[in-house]
PDB file of C-alpha atoms in Angstrom:
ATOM      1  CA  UNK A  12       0.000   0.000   0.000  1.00 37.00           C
ATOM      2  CA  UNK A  13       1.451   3.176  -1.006  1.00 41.00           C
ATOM      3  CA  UNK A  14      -0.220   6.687  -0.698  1.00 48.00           C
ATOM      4  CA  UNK A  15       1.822  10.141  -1.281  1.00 55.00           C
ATOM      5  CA  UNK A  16       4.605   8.001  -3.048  1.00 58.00           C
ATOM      6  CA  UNK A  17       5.480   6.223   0.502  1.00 59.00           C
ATOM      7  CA  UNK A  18       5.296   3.023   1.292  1.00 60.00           C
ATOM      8  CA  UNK A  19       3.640   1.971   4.590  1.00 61.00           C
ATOM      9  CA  UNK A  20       6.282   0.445   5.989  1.00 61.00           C
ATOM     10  CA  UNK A  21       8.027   4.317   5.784  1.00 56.00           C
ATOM     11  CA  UNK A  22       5.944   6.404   7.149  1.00 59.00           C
ATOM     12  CA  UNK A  23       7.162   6.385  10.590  1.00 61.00           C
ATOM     13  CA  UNK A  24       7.643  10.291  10.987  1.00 57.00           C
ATOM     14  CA  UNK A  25      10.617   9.653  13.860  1.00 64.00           C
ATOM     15  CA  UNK A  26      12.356   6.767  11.627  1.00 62.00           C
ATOM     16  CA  UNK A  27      11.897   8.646   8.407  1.00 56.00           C
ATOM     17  CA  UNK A  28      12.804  12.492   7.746  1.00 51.00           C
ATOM     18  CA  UNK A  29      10.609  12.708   4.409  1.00 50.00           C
ATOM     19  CA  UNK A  30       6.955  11.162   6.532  1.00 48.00           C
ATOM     20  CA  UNK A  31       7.297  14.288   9.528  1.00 50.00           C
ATOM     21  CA  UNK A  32       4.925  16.067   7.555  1.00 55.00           C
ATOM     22  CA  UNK A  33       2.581  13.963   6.232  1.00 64.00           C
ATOM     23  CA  UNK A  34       2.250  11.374   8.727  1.00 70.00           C
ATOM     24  CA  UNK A  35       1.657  11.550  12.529  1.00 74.00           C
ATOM     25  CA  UNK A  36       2.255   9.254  15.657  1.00 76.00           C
ATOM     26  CA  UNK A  37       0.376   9.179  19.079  1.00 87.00           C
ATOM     27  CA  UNK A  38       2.275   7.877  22.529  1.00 88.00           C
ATOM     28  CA  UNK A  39       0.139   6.377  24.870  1.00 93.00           C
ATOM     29  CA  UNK A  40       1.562   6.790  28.311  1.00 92.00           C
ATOM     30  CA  UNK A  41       0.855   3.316  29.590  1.00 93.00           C
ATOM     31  CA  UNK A  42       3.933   2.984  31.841  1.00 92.00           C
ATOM     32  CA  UNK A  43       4.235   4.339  35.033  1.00 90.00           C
ATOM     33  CA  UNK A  44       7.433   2.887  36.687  1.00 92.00           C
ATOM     34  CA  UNK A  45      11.044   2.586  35.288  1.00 94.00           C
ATOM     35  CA  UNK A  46      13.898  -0.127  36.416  1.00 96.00           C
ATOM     36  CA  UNK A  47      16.390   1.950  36.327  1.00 96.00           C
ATOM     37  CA  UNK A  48      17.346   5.400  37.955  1.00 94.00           C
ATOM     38  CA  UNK A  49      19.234   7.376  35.744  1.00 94.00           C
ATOM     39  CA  UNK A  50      21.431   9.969  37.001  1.00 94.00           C
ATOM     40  CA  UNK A  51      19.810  12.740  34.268  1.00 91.00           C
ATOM     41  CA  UNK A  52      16.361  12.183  35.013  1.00 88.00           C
ATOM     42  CA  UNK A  53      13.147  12.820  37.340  1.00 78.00           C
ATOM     43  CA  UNK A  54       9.909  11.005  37.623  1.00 66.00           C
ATOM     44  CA  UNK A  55       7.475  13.646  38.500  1.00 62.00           C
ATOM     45  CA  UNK A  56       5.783  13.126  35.329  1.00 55.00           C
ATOM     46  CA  UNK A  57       2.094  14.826  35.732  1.00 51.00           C
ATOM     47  CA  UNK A  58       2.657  18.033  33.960  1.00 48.00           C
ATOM     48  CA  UNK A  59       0.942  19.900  31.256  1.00 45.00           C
ATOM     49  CA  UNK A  60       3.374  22.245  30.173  1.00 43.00           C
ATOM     50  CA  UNK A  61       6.853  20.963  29.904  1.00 48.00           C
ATOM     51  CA  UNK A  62       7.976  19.226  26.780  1.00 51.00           C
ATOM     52  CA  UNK A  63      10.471  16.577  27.029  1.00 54.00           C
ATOM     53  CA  UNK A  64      10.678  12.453  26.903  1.00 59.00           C
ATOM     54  CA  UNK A  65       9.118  11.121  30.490  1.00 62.00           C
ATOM     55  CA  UNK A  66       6.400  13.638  30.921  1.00 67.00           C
ATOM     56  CA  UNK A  67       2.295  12.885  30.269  1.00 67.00           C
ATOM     57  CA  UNK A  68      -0.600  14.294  32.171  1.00 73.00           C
ATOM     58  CA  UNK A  69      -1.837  10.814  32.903  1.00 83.00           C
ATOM     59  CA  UNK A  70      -1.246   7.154  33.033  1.00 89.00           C
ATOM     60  CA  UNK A  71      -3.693   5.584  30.731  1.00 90.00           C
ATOM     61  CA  UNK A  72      -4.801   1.572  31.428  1.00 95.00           C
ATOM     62  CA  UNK A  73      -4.793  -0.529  28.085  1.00 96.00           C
ATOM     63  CA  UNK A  74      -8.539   0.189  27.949  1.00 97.00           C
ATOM     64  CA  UNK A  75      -7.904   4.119  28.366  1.00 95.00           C
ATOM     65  CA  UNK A  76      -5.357   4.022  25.659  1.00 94.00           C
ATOM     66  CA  UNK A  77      -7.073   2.094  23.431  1.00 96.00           C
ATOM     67  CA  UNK A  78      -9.663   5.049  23.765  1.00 95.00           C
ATOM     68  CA  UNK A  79      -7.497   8.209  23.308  1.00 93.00           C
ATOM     69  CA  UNK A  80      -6.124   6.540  20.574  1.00 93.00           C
ATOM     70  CA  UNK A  81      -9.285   6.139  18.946  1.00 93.00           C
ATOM     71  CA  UNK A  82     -10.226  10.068  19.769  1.00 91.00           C
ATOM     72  CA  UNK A  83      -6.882  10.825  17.983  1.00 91.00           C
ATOM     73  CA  UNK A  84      -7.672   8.813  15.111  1.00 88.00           C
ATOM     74  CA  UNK A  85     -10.737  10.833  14.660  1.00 91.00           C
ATOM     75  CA  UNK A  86      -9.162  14.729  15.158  1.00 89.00           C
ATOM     76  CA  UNK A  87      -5.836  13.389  13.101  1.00 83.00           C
ATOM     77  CA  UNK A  88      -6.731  10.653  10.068  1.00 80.00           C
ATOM     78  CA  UNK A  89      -3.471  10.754   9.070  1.00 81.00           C
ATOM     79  CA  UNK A  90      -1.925   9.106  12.114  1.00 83.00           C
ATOM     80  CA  UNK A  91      -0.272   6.083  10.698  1.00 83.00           C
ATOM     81  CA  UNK A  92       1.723   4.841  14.173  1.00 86.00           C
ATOM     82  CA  UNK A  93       0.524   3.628  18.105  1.00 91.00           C
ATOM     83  CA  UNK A  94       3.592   4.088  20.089  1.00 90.00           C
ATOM     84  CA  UNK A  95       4.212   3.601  23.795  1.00 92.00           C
ATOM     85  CA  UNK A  96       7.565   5.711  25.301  1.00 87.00           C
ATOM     86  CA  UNK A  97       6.370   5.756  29.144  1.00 84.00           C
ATOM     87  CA  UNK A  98       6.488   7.897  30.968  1.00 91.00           C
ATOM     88  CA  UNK A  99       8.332   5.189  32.536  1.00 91.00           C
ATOM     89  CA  UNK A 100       9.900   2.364  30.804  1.00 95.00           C
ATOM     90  CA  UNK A 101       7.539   0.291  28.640  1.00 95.00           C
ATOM     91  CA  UNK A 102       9.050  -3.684  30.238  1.00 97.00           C
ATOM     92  CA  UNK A 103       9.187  -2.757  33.745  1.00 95.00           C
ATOM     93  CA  UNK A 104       5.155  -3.258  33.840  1.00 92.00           C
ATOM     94  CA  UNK A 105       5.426  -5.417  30.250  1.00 97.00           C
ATOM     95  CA  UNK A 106       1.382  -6.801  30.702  1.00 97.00           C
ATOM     96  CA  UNK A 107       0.211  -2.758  30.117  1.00 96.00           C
ATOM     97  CA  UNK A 108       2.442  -2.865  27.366  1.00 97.00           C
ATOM     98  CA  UNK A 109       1.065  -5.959  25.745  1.00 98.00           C
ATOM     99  CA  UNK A 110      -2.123  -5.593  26.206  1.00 97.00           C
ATOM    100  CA  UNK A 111      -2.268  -2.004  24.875  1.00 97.00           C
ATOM    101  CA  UNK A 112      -0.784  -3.341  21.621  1.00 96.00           C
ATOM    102  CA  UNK A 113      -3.682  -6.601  21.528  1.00 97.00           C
ATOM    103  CA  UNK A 114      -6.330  -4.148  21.959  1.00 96.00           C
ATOM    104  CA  UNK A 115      -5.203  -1.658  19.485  1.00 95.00           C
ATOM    105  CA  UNK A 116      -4.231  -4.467  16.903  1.00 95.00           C
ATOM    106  CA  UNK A 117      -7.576  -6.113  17.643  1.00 95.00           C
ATOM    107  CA  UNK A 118      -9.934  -2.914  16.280  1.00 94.00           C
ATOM    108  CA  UNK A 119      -7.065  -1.088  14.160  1.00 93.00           C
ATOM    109  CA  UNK A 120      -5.604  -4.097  12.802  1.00 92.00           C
ATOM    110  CA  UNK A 121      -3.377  -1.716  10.012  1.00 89.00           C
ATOM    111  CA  UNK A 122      -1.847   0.614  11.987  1.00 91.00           C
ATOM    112  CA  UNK A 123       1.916   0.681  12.533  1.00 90.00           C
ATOM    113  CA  UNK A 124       3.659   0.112  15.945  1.00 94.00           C
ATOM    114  CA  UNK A 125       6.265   1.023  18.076  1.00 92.00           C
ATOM    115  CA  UNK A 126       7.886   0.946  21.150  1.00 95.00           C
ATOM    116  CA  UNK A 127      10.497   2.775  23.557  1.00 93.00           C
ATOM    117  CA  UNK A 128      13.179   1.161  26.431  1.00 96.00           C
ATOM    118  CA  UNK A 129      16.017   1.395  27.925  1.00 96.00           C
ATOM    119  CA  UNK A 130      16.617  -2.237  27.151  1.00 97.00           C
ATOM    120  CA  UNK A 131      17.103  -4.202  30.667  1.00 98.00           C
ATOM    121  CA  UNK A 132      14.159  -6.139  30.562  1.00 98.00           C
ATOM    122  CA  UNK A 133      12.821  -6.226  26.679  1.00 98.00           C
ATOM    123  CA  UNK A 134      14.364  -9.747  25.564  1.00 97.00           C
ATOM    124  CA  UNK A 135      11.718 -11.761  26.755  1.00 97.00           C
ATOM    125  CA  UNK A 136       8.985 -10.027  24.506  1.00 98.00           C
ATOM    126  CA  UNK A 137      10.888  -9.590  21.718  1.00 98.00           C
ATOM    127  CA  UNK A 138       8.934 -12.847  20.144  1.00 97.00           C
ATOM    128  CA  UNK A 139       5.149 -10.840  21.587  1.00 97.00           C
ATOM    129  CA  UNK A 140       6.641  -7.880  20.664  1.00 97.00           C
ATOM    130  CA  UNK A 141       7.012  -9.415  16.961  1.00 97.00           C
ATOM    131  CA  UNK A 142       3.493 -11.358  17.140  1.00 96.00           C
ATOM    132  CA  UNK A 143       1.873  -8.799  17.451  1.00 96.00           C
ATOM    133  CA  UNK A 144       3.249  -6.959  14.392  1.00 93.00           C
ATOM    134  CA  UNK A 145       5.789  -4.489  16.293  1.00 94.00           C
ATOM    135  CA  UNK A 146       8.225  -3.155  13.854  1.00 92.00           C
ATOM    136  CA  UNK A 147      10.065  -0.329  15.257  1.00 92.00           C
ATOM    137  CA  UNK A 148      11.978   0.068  18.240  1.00 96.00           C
ATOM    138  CA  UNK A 149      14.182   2.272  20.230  1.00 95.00           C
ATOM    139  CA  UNK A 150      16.646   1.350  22.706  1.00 97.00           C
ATOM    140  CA  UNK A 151      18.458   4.154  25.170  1.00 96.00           C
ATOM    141  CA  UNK A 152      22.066   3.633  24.719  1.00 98.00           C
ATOM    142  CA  UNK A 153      23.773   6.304  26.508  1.00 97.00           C
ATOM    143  CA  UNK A 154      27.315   3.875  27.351  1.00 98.00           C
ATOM    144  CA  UNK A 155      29.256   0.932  26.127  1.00 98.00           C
ATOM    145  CA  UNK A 156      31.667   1.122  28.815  1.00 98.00           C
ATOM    146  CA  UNK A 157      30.338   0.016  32.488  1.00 97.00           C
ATOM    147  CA  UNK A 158      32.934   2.360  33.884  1.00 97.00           C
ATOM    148  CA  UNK A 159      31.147   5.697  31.868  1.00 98.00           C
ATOM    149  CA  UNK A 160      27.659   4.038  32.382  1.00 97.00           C
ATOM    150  CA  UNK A 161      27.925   3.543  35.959  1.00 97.00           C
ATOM    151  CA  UNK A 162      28.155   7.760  36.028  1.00 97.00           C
ATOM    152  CA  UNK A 163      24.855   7.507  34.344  1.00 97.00           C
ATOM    153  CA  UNK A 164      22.735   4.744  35.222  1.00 96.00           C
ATOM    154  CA  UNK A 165      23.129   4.456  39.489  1.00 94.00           C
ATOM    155  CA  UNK A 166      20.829   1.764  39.818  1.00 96.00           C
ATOM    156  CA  UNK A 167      18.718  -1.234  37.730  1.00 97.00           C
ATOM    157  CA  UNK A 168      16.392  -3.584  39.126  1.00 97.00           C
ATOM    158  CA  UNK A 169      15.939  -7.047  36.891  1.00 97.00           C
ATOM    159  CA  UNK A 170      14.179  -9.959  38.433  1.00 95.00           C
ATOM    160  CA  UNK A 171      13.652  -8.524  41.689  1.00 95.00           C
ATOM    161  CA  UNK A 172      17.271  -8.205  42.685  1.00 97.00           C
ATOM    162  CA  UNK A 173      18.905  -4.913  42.334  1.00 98.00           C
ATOM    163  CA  UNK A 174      22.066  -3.292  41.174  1.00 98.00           C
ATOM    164  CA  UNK A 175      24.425  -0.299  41.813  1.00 97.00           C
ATOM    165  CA  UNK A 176      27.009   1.233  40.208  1.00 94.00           C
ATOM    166  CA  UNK A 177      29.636  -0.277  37.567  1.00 97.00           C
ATOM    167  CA  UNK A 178      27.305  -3.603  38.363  1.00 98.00           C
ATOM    168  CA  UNK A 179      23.862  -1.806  36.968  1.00 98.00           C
ATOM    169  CA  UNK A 180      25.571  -0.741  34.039  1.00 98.00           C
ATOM    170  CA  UNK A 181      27.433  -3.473  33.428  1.00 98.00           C
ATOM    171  CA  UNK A 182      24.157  -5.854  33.591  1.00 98.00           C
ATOM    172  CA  UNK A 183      22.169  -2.737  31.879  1.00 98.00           C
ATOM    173  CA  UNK A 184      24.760  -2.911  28.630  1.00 98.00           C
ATOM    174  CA  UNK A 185      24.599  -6.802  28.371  1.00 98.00           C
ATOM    175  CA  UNK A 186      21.132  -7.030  28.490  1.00 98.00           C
ATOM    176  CA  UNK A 187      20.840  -4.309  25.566  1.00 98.00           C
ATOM    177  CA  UNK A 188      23.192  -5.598  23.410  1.00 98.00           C
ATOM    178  CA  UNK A 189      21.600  -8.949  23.764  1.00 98.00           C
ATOM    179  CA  UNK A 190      17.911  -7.066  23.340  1.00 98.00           C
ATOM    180  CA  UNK A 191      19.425  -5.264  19.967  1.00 98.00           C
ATOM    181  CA  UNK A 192      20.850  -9.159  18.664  1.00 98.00           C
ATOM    182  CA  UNK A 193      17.396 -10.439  18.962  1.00 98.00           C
ATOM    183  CA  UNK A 194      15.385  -7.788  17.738  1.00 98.00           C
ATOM    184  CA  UNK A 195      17.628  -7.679  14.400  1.00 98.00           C
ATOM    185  CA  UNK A 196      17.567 -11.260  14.286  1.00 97.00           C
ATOM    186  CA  UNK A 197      13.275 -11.219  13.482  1.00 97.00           C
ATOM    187  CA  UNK A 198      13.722  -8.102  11.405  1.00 96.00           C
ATOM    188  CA  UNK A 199      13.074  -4.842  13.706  1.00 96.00           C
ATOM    189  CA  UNK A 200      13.779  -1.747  12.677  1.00 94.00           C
ATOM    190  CA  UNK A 201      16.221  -0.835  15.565  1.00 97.00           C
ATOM    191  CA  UNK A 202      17.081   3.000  16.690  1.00 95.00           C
ATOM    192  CA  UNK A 203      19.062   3.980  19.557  1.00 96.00           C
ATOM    193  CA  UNK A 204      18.899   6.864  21.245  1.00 95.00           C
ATOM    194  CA  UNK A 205      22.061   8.222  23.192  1.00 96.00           C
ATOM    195  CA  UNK A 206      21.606  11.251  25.429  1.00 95.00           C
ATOM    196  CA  UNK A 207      24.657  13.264  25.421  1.00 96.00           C
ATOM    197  CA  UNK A 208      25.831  14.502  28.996  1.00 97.00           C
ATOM    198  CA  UNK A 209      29.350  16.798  28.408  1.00 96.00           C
ATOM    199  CA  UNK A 210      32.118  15.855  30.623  1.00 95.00           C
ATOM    200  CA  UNK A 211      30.699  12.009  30.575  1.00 96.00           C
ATOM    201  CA  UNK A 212      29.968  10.587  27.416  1.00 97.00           C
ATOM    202  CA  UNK A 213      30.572  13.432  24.576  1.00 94.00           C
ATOM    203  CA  UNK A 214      33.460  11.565  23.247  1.00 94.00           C
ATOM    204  CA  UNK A 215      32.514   8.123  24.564  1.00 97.00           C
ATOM    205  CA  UNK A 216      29.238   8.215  21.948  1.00 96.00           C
ATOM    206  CA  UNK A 217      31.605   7.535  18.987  1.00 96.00           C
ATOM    207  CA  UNK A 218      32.201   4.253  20.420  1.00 97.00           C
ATOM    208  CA  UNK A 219      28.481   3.727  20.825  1.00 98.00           C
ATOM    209  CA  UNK A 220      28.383   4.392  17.750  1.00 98.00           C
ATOM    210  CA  UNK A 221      30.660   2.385  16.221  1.00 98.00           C
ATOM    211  CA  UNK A 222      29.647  -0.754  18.515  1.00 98.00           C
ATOM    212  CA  UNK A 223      25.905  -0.303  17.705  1.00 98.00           C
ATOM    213  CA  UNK A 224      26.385  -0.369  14.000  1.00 98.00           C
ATOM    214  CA  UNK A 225      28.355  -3.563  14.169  1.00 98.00           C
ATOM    215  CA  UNK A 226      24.977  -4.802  15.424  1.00 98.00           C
ATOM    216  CA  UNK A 227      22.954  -3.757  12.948  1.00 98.00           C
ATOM    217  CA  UNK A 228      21.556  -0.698  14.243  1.00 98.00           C
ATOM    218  CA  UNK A 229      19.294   1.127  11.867  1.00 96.00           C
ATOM    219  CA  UNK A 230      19.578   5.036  13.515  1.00 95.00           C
ATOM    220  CA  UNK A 231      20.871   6.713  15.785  1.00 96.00           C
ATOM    221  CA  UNK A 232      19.497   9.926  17.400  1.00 94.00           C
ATOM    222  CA  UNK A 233      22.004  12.060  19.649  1.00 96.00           C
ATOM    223  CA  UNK A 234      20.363  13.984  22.063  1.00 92.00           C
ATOM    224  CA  UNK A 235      21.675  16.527  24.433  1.00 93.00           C
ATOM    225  CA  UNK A 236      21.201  16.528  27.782  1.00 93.00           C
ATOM    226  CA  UNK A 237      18.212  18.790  28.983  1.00 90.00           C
ATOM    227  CA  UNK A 238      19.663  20.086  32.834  1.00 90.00           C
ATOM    228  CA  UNK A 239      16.493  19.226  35.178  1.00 87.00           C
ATOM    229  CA  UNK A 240      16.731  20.543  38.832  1.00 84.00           C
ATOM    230  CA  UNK A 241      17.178  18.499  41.325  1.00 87.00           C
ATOM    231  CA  UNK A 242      19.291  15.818  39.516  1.00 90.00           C
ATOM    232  CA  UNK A 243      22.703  15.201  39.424  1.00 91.00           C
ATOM    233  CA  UNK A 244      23.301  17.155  36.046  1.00 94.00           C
ATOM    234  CA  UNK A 245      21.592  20.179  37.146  1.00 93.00           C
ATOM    235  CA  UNK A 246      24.222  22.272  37.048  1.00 94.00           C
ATOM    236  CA  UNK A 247      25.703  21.214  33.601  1.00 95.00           C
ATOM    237  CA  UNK A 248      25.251  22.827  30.510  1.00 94.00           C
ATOM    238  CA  UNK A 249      24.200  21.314  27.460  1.00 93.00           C
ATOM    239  CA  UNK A 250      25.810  21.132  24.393  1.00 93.00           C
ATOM    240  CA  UNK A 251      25.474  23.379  21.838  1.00 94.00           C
ATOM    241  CA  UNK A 252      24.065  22.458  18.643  1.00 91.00           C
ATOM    242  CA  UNK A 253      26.902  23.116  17.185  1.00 95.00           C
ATOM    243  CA  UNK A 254      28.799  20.689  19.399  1.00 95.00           C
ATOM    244  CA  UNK A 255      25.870  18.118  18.525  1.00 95.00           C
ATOM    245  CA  UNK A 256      26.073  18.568  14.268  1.00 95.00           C
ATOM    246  CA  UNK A 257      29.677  17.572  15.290  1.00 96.00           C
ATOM    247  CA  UNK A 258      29.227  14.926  16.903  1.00 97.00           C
ATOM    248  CA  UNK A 259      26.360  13.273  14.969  1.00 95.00           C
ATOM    249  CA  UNK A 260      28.993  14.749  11.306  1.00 96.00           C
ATOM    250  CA  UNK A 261      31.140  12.317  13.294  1.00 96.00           C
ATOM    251  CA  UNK A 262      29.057   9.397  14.617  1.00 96.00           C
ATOM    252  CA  UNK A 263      27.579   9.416  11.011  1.00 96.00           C
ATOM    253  CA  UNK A 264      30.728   7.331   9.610  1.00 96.00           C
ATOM    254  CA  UNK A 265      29.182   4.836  11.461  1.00 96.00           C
ATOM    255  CA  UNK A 266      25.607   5.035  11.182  1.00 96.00           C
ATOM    256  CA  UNK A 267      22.728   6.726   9.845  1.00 95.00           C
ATOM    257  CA  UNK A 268      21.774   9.778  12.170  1.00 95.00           C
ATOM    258  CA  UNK A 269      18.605  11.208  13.301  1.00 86.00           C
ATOM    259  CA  UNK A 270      18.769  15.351  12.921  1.00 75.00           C
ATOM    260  CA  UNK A 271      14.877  15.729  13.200  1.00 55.00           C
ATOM    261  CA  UNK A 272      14.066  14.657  16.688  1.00 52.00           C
ATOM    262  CA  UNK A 273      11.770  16.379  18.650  1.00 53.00           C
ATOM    263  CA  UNK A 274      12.288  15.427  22.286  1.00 65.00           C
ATOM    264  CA  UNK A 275       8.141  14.575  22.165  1.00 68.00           C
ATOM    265  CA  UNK A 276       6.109  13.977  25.878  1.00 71.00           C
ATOM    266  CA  UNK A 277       4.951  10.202  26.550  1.00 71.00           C
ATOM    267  CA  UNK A 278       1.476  11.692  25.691  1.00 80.00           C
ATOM    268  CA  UNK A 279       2.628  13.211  22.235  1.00 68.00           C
ATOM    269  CA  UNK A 280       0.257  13.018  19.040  1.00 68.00           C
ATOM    270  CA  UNK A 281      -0.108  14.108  15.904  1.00 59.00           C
ATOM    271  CA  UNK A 282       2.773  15.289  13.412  1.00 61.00           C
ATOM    272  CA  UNK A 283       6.222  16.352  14.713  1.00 52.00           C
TER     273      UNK A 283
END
C-alpha cells in the first residue's frame, strides 16, 4: 500500500525524515514505573506544560489508551503509528504494554507500531513484541563502557534483585546488546537513542556508535542533555548544537543519524 509516493512500511515520521509532515504518531503513556534510575532524570511526570521524553498528564490503562487513541484517530486521520515511550519504561510493567498493543491491533488491525526502552528487561517479549506486528523500536544507549555508564545509570532492578554502580551498568549494557541481537535477528527496525551529557559521554558516543552499527543498528538519534533541577546534572550545561552537528557529522561514519528529533512527551500526538 502506497499513498503520497510512501510506502507503509516508511511512514514512521521519527524513523523517516521525508513522513514528519505527512504522517503523525500518538504515545500512549501506559507505563508508570522505570527499572532503572538514571542519574539525568526525574519522575514527577504529571505536567501539562513541559515538553520533554518522560512527561504525560496521565497514566492511561490498556482500555484508556485504546480510547485516546481512537479520539486521535478521529481529530488526526493521518496518524499512521501507536507508540508507547512511558512515561516510565515500557518492560518494567510489560502486561500494560502488551495488552495495549492486543487491543489496538484487535480494532485497528493496520496501523503501525512502536515501542520505547532502555533495554534491561525487553528480551523476553521480543517474540510478543514481533506477534503482534511491532516493527520499530528504540533502545536508550547512553554507554558501552560500564565504567562511563555507571556515572549515568546508578541503579537497575531485573528480576527482583537490584544493582548499583559499575554492576547496573554493566548488567544494563549486556542485556541491551543482547535485546538489539534479537530484535535484528526477526527483522526490527532498531534506533538507539544516546543522550549526550558533556564531561561524561561526549566523546565516549563515537564508540556507541561504532559498537551499535556492528549490530545492525538502523539510527541513531544524539540527544543533548536537557539540565532538570534536582538531579545530578543540574548544574551542567548542554551542548550546543553546534557541538551536537559535530558529533552526529562524526558518529555518522558509522551510522545513519537522526537530525529531526523532537524530544516529544509520553502523551505526544499528531505530526512532529
Amino acid at each position: 500500500m502506497i499513498s503520497n509516493g510512501i510506502p507503509k512500511q516508511e511512514r514512521h515520521p521519527c524513523f523517516f525524515a521525508k513522513s514528519k509532515k505527512k504522517y503523525g504518531r500518538v504515545h500512549l503513556p501506559v507505563a508508570p514505573s522505570c527499572n532503572i534510575a538514571c542519574a539525568y532524570c526525574r519522575r514527577d511526570y504529571d505536567c501539562a506544560n513541559e515538553n520533554r521524553p518522560g512527561v504525560t498528564r496521565e497514566v492511561l490503562s490498556p482500555r484508556g489508551a485504546l480510547e485516546r487513541f481512537q479520539h486521535v484517530l478521529e481529530r488526526m486521520p493521518n496518524i499512521c503509528v501507536a507508540g508507547i515511550a512511558g512515561p516510565g519504561d515500557a518492560f518494567c510493567h510489560p502486561e500494560s504494554t502488551l495488552t495495549t498493543f492486543e487491543l489496538i491491533r484487535k480494532h485497528f488491525p493496520d496501523i503501525s507500531f512502536c515501542v520505547s526502552s532502555n533495554g534491561l528487561n525487553i528480551n523476553p517479549y521480543i517474540r510478543d513484541l514481533h506477534d503482534l506486528g511491532v516493527r520499530f523500536v528504540t533502545i536508550t544507549v547512553n554507554a558501552v563502557d560500564p565504567g562511563i555508564g555507571s556515572l549515568l545509570v546508578r541503579q537497575a532492578v531485573l528480576d527482583g534483585k537490584r544493582y548499583t554502580g559499575k554492576a547496573a551498568s554493566s548488567l544494563l549494557i549486556a542485556q541491551q546488546i543482547s535485546a538489539i541481537e534479537g530484535l535484528k535477528s526477526l527483522g526490527f527496525t532498531v534506533k538507539v537513542n544516546t543522550v549526550i551529557v558533556p564531561g561524561v559521554n561526549e566523546d565516549h558516543c563515537l564508540f556507541v556508535a561504532k559498537q551499535m552499527a556492528s549490530l545492525g543498528v538502523d539510527l541513531m538519534n544524539l540527544l543533548p542533555l536537557i539540565p532538570l533541577a534536582k538531579t545530578e546534572f543540574a548544574h551542567v550545561d548542554p551542548p550546543s548544537r553546534r557541538q551536537i552537528k559535530k558529533l552526529r557529522d562524526s558518529a555518522g561514519r558509522y551510522l545513519p543519524q537522526m537530525h529531526h528529533c523532537q524530544r516529544c512527551r509520553s502523551d505526544a500526538a499528531g505530526c512532529l
